[in-house]
XYZ file of C-alpha atoms in Angstrom:
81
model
C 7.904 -48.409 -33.136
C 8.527 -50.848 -30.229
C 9.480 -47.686 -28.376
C 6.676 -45.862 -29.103
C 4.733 -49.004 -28.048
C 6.436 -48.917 -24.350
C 5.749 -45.043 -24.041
C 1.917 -46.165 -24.900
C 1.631 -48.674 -22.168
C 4.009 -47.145 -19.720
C 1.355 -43.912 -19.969
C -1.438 -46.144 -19.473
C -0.466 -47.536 -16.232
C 0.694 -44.151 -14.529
C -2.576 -42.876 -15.656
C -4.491 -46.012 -14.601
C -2.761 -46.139 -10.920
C -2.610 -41.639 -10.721
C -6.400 -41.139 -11.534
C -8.075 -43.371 -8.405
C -5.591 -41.736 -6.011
C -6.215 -38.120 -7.158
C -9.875 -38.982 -7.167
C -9.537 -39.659 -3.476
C -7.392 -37.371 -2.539
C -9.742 -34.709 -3.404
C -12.601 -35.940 -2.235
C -11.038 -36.591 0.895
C -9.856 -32.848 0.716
C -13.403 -32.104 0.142
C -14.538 -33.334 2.830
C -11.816 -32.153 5.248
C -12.802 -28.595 4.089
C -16.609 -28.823 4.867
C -15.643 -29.188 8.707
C -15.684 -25.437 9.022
C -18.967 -24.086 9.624
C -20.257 -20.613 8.532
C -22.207 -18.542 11.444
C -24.666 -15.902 10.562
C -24.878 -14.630 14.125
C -23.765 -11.028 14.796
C -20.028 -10.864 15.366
C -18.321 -11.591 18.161
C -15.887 -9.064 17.708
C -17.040 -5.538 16.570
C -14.768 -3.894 14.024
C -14.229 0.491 14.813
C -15.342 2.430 12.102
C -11.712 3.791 11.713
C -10.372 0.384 11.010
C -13.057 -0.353 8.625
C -12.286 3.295 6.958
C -8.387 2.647 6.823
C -9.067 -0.822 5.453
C -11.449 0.194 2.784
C -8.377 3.122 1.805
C -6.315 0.561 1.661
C -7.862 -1.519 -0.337
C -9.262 0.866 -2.590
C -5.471 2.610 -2.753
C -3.708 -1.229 -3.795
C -6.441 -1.607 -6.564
C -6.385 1.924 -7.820
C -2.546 2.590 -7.420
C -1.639 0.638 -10.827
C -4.261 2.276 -13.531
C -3.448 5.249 -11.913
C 0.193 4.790 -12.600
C -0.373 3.737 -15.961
C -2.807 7.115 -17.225
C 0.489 9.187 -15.398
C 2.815 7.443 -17.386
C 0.965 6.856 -20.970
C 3.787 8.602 -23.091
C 6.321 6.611 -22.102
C 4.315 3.166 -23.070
C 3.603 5.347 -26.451
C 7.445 6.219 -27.180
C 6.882 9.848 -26.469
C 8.587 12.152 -23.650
């Protein structure tokens, strides 16, 4: 019981001295992260249609490759040949 009593208490003050710090430390994390500023302007860097067509293949071809895989290999998740 007195054991149980000590876990209890001991609990209580790492929660008691953990919460204000993590409190802090994210709002000061917060904060830190709302230095960056978003710019509508027009970009200052224009992108080739090429790139934007081999990165759109890309990304199309990483989120497509595993269903794809799957439907080819159905049977074998079924038990079959």
């Amino acid at each position: 019981l007195r054991s149980n009593s000590l876990h209890s208490n001991l609990t209580k003050m790492i929660a008691n001295a953990a919460v204000p710090r993590l409190a802090t430390a994210a709002a000061q994390a917060l904060q830190r992260r709302t230095y960056f500023s978003v710019s509508s302007s027009l970009p200052q860097v224009r992108v080739s249609l090429a790139e934007k067509t081999v990165h759109g293949l890309a990304i199309f071809g990483g989120v497509i490759a595993y269903p794809i895989w799957v439907i080819a290999h159905v049977r074998e998740y079924k038990g079959g040949n």
